[in-house]
XYZ file of C-alpha atoms in Angstrom:
340
model
C 11.240 -50.663 58.294
C 14.592 -51.403 59.835
C 17.815 -51.534 58.000
C 17.747 -55.167 57.699
C 14.245 -55.212 56.306
C 15.473 -52.266 53.558
C 18.400 -54.515 52.344
C 16.274 -57.606 51.994
C 14.069 -55.658 49.435
C 16.811 -53.658 47.973
C 17.687 -55.156 44.376
C 14.723 -57.410 44.305
C 11.715 -57.682 42.033
C 8.462 -59.017 43.618
C 5.837 -60.546 41.319
C 2.152 -60.252 42.452
C -1.385 -60.983 41.339
C -4.649 -59.005 41.938
C -6.878 -61.864 42.108
C -9.901 -59.903 42.002
C -9.021 -57.731 38.943
C -7.386 -60.337 36.622
C -4.233 -58.209 37.053
C -0.620 -59.288 37.715
C 2.298 -57.258 38.392
C 5.809 -56.582 39.464
C 7.467 -54.043 42.328
C 10.944 -53.472 41.632
C 13.715 -51.820 43.928
C 17.189 -51.276 42.248
C 20.063 -50.148 44.644
C 23.357 -51.906 44.213
C 22.407 -52.860 40.910
C 22.511 -48.828 39.863
C 25.687 -48.561 41.709
C 27.189 -51.123 39.622
C 25.673 -49.803 36.291
C 26.848 -46.100 37.058
C 30.191 -46.543 38.362
C 31.731 -47.730 35.099
C 31.078 -44.258 33.750
C 30.998 -40.875 34.522
C 27.545 -39.827 33.114
C 26.084 -36.317 33.379
C 23.300 -36.627 35.855
C 20.886 -36.179 33.049
C 22.268 -39.160 31.481
C 22.426 -41.004 34.725
C 18.688 -40.382 35.033
C 17.694 -41.990 31.785
C 19.967 -45.069 32.577
C 18.500 -45.293 35.770
C 14.828 -45.275 34.146
C 15.845 -47.995 31.833
C 17.180 -50.203 34.221
C 13.990 -50.286 36.527
C 12.007 -50.875 33.391
C 14.417 -53.688 32.391
C 13.765 -55.443 35.496
C 10.217 -55.153 35.665
C 9.887 -56.506 32.286
C 12.293 -59.092 32.515
C 11.078 -60.718 35.431
C 7.208 -61.161 33.572
C 9.092 -63.491 30.818
C 10.139 -67.233 31.272
C 13.548 -66.143 29.760
C 16.020 -68.623 29.409
C 18.761 -66.186 28.187
C 18.571 -62.427 27.652
C 16.223 -59.461 27.427
C 17.499 -56.280 26.092
C 15.783 -53.107 25.919
C 17.299 -50.185 23.610
C 16.999 -46.638 22.699
C 18.130 -45.039 19.463
C 17.922 -41.450 18.759
C 19.105 -38.418 16.973
C 19.320 -36.330 20.283
C 22.390 -35.683 22.625
C 21.691 -39.182 24.185
C 22.306 -41.272 21.041
C 21.786 -44.642 22.345
C 20.688 -46.407 25.823
C 21.209 -50.267 26.164
C 20.423 -52.370 28.890
C 20.440 -56.406 29.165
C 18.457 -58.771 31.460
C 20.102 -62.205 32.098
C 17.564 -64.396 33.325
C 18.709 -66.723 36.612
C 21.411 -69.547 35.642
C 19.684 -71.357 38.606
C 16.808 -71.519 40.715
C 17.392 -69.008 43.746
C 20.172 -67.258 42.005
C 19.887 -63.587 40.926
C 18.783 -62.163 37.593
C 21.821 -59.994 36.233
C 21.358 -56.395 34.741
C 23.832 -54.288 32.734
C 23.444 -51.015 31.056
C 25.206 -48.327 29.164
C 24.365 -44.935 27.205
C 26.501 -43.400 24.421
C 25.865 -39.251 24.308
C 27.201 -36.063 23.108
C 28.336 -33.833 25.958
C 28.233 -30.928 24.150
C 24.912 -31.416 22.962
C 23.327 -31.844 26.305
C 20.823 -29.199 27.549
C 19.117 -28.114 30.629
C 15.800 -29.557 29.838
C 14.459 -32.693 31.261
C 15.847 -36.320 30.703
C 13.332 -37.459 28.197
C 14.209 -34.310 26.101
C 17.594 -35.360 25.414
C 16.882 -38.388 23.326
C 15.134 -36.780 20.365
C 13.597 -38.671 17.848
C 13.897 -42.093 17.399
C 12.612 -45.628 18.420
C 12.427 -47.946 21.612
C 12.800 -51.578 21.194
C 12.429 -54.823 23.168
C 14.538 -57.766 21.981
C 14.548 -61.399 23.598
C 16.944 -63.904 22.730
C 16.119 -67.292 24.136
C 19.476 -68.923 22.895
C 20.664 -71.428 20.586
C 17.930 -72.888 18.334
C 15.371 -70.084 18.829
C 14.470 -67.183 16.878
C 15.467 -63.807 18.417
C 12.163 -61.745 19.064
C 12.111 -57.795 18.084
C 9.517 -55.030 18.537
C 9.780 -51.259 18.127
C 7.704 -48.446 19.048
C 8.557 -44.411 18.085
C 9.958 -42.245 21.021
C 6.879 -40.717 22.558
C 4.949 -39.675 25.515
C 7.402 -37.603 27.412
C 9.493 -40.520 29.442
C 10.814 -44.150 28.669
C 7.961 -45.444 30.800
C 5.442 -44.116 28.471
C 7.587 -45.530 25.372
C 7.270 -48.766 27.197
C 3.365 -48.678 27.435
C 3.048 -47.667 24.104
C 5.118 -50.670 22.823
C 3.028 -53.150 24.772
C -0.275 -51.450 23.429
C 1.024 -51.369 19.957
C 3.001 -54.436 19.376
C 1.489 -56.865 21.989
C -2.211 -55.440 22.591
C -1.552 -55.748 26.205
C -2.612 -53.333 28.799
C 0.309 -52.409 30.537
C 1.044 -49.425 32.886
C 4.285 -48.357 34.665
C 4.727 -46.161 37.926
C 8.480 -45.477 38.089
C 10.537 -43.152 40.215
C 14.349 -42.755 40.583
C 16.885 -40.242 42.116
C 19.885 -39.551 44.033
C 19.552 -40.856 47.795
C 20.915 -39.183 50.725
C 20.060 -41.523 53.633
C 22.068 -40.547 56.812
C 25.362 -42.760 57.184
C 25.455 -43.666 53.300
C 27.050 -41.836 50.645
C 24.989 -40.336 47.912
C 23.992 -42.734 45.276
C 21.173 -43.524 42.981
C 18.021 -45.655 43.960
C 15.012 -46.260 41.650
C 11.800 -48.099 42.126
C 8.624 -48.748 40.109
C 5.484 -51.165 39.832
C 4.095 -52.727 36.701
C 0.501 -53.616 36.033
C -0.108 -55.751 33.154
C -3.957 -57.207 32.247
C -3.214 -60.872 32.327
C -3.480 -61.982 28.531
C -4.827 -65.430 27.646
C -1.070 -66.649 26.351
C 1.990 -65.365 27.576
C 3.368 -62.087 25.795
C 6.134 -63.005 23.149
C 4.785 -66.463 23.246
C 3.584 -66.480 19.291
C 4.229 -63.683 16.456
C 3.310 -60.022 17.596
C -0.563 -59.103 16.954
C -1.294 -56.711 14.125
C -1.123 -53.526 15.038
C -4.339 -51.276 15.406
C -4.744 -47.841 13.978
C -5.948 -44.784 15.392
C -4.512 -44.539 18.807
C -5.023 -41.902 21.431
C -1.446 -41.371 22.073
C 1.212 -38.977 20.639
C 1.788 -39.717 16.688
C -1.466 -41.775 16.900
C 0.379 -44.664 19.056
C -1.901 -46.906 21.073
C -2.135 -46.511 24.902
C -3.229 -48.873 27.437
C -6.575 -47.529 27.507
C -6.943 -48.079 23.844
C -6.655 -51.767 24.339
C -8.569 -52.350 27.454
C -11.258 -55.175 27.150
C -14.865 -54.007 27.431
C -17.067 -54.667 30.180
C -16.047 -56.055 33.600
C -12.354 -56.521 32.871
C -12.098 -53.066 31.809
C -13.997 -51.439 34.933
C -11.268 -53.514 36.894
C -8.391 -52.314 34.796
C -9.656 -48.915 35.518
C -9.827 -49.229 38.839
C -6.594 -50.655 39.538
C -5.266 -47.953 37.414
C -6.919 -45.142 39.589
C -5.309 -46.919 42.721
C -1.691 -46.875 41.206
C -1.928 -43.164 40.417
C -2.330 -42.552 44.169
C 1.264 -43.989 44.710
C 3.893 -41.269 46.303
C 7.084 -41.052 44.572
C 9.230 -42.071 47.710
C 7.003 -44.860 48.517
C 8.689 -46.668 44.940
C 12.039 -45.876 45.905
C 11.860 -46.912 49.268
C 13.581 -47.351 51.856
C 10.758 -46.530 54.366
C 7.897 -48.500 52.955
C 8.310 -52.464 52.318
C 6.842 -53.561 48.479
C 4.537 -55.754 50.637
C 3.108 -53.006 52.560
C 3.010 -50.790 49.699
C 0.691 -53.481 47.815
C -1.603 -53.494 50.667
C -1.587 -49.835 50.981
C -2.702 -49.508 47.372
C -4.697 -52.570 46.423
C -5.888 -54.049 49.477
C -9.412 -54.456 48.233
C -7.967 -55.983 45.155
C -7.008 -59.243 46.866
C -2.980 -58.877 46.208
C -1.379 -62.181 46.334
C 2.753 -62.211 46.365
C 5.077 -64.604 44.828
C 9.039 -65.265 45.906
C 10.842 -62.291 45.202
C 13.604 -62.404 42.212
C 17.056 -60.973 43.537
C 18.989 -58.916 40.774
C 22.242 -57.937 40.653
C 24.885 -56.037 38.353
C 26.336 -58.442 36.013
C 28.219 -58.511 32.597
C 28.963 -61.375 30.573
C 32.100 -60.385 28.678
C 35.233 -62.343 28.380
C 38.252 -62.803 26.287
C 36.617 -65.790 24.932
C 33.964 -63.923 23.617
C 36.039 -60.970 22.155
C 38.041 -63.788 20.479
C 34.965 -65.385 18.880
C 33.625 -62.041 17.687
C 37.176 -61.304 15.915
C 37.410 -65.006 14.443
C 35.697 -63.672 11.065
C 38.414 -61.265 10.433
C 41.388 -62.204 7.956
C 45.182 -60.800 8.875
C 44.642 -57.998 6.601
C 41.703 -56.770 8.327
C 43.145 -57.192 11.781
C 46.307 -55.371 10.913
C 43.820 -52.235 10.441
C 42.797 -52.745 14.176
C 46.451 -52.913 15.327
C 47.807 -50.542 17.634
C 51.396 -49.232 17.339
C 52.654 -51.476 20.188
C 51.357 -54.721 18.000
C 48.434 -55.236 19.811
C 44.512 -55.320 19.373
C 42.470 -54.044 22.283
C 38.916 -54.094 23.208
C 36.859 -52.306 25.688
C 33.418 -53.582 27.209
C 31.031 -50.553 27.036
C 28.999 -52.093 30.016
C 31.563 -53.120 32.580
C 34.711 -51.403 31.494
C 36.792 -54.712 31.060
C 39.820 -53.875 28.906
C 40.994 -57.009 26.649
C 44.920 -56.840 25.064
C 45.273 -59.349 22.562
C 48.163 -60.550 20.026
C 46.684 -60.331 16.517
C 48.816 -63.304 15.073
C 46.392 -65.356 17.481
C 43.140 -63.913 15.983
C 40.841 -64.115 13.189
C 39.973 -67.117 10.953
C 43.694 -67.203 9.290
C 45.231 -67.796 12.642
C 42.680 -70.447 13.200
C 43.288 -72.287 10.150
C 47.223 -71.985 10.900
C 46.776 -73.414 14.121
C 44.739 -76.510 12.653
C 47.404 -77.129 10.041
C 50.101 -76.912 12.575
C 48.187 -79.783 14.961
C 47.558 -82.166 11.496
C 51.611 -81.724 10.598
């Protein structure tokens, strides 16, 4: 692959379909997106790895949904890494990139030398969808189990949606010649095509007796019988032959990778979706979030310099505001002055 071809596939999600197997999927490659996410913080490498895995899962899942506004993935745990949060904002216009942001909170003195997933302990993995005003937010959760965030996402789709879903994900520090060391990530998502789009209706009732850790359902537990089940099994065997470096790139284009893996399954690709790092925070949003507080409440938030400050955990933006201009009492005061 040439340098120009590499750049054309970086930070994209490529949708595809396997015509002979009734399976859809996505291939994601993240480079600049991860740089944008991780440069906002000085995470230890083990935390960076978790954020990288979460970001590529977010890109893969977000692109499968006809999203009007926001998809969020979140991990909450009692481990050294207490929380990982990611947001995927759908494109505002056709041809525009989707935006991804992410951050993690952790106790540095509790981190260990164990693998990244061991840092999250017990807790839950959640998927939340907010389609904007006039719609009810969707939320589903599953316990943290299975040895990876990828496995948690697979268990979520099996447990909450009863949709067989597989992920193959890889991430790591790139040391390409001529570029500085930086994180790259890539992944493939396979999903048995449901009769209705996931999240289109209320979650299906949960089944019992799954084969996974803690009795959770796994993709194999919800695979249809007969020919469809055989197709799913065959596609998964092929997926398991993927090499880690093929996922991350840059030597193999996603289209070439799909042909290498699934050429007998009739792969059909659609237009790739560009993704970028992007945050939606603003001073207006901060003022709106503080509008529910009284002057007395705001006094407890005011610094010795007489200011109310706020920092965005996602992008590091710092906001410095006058408390006299904040809260519902300030708004009432302004309205009274306007009516005088």
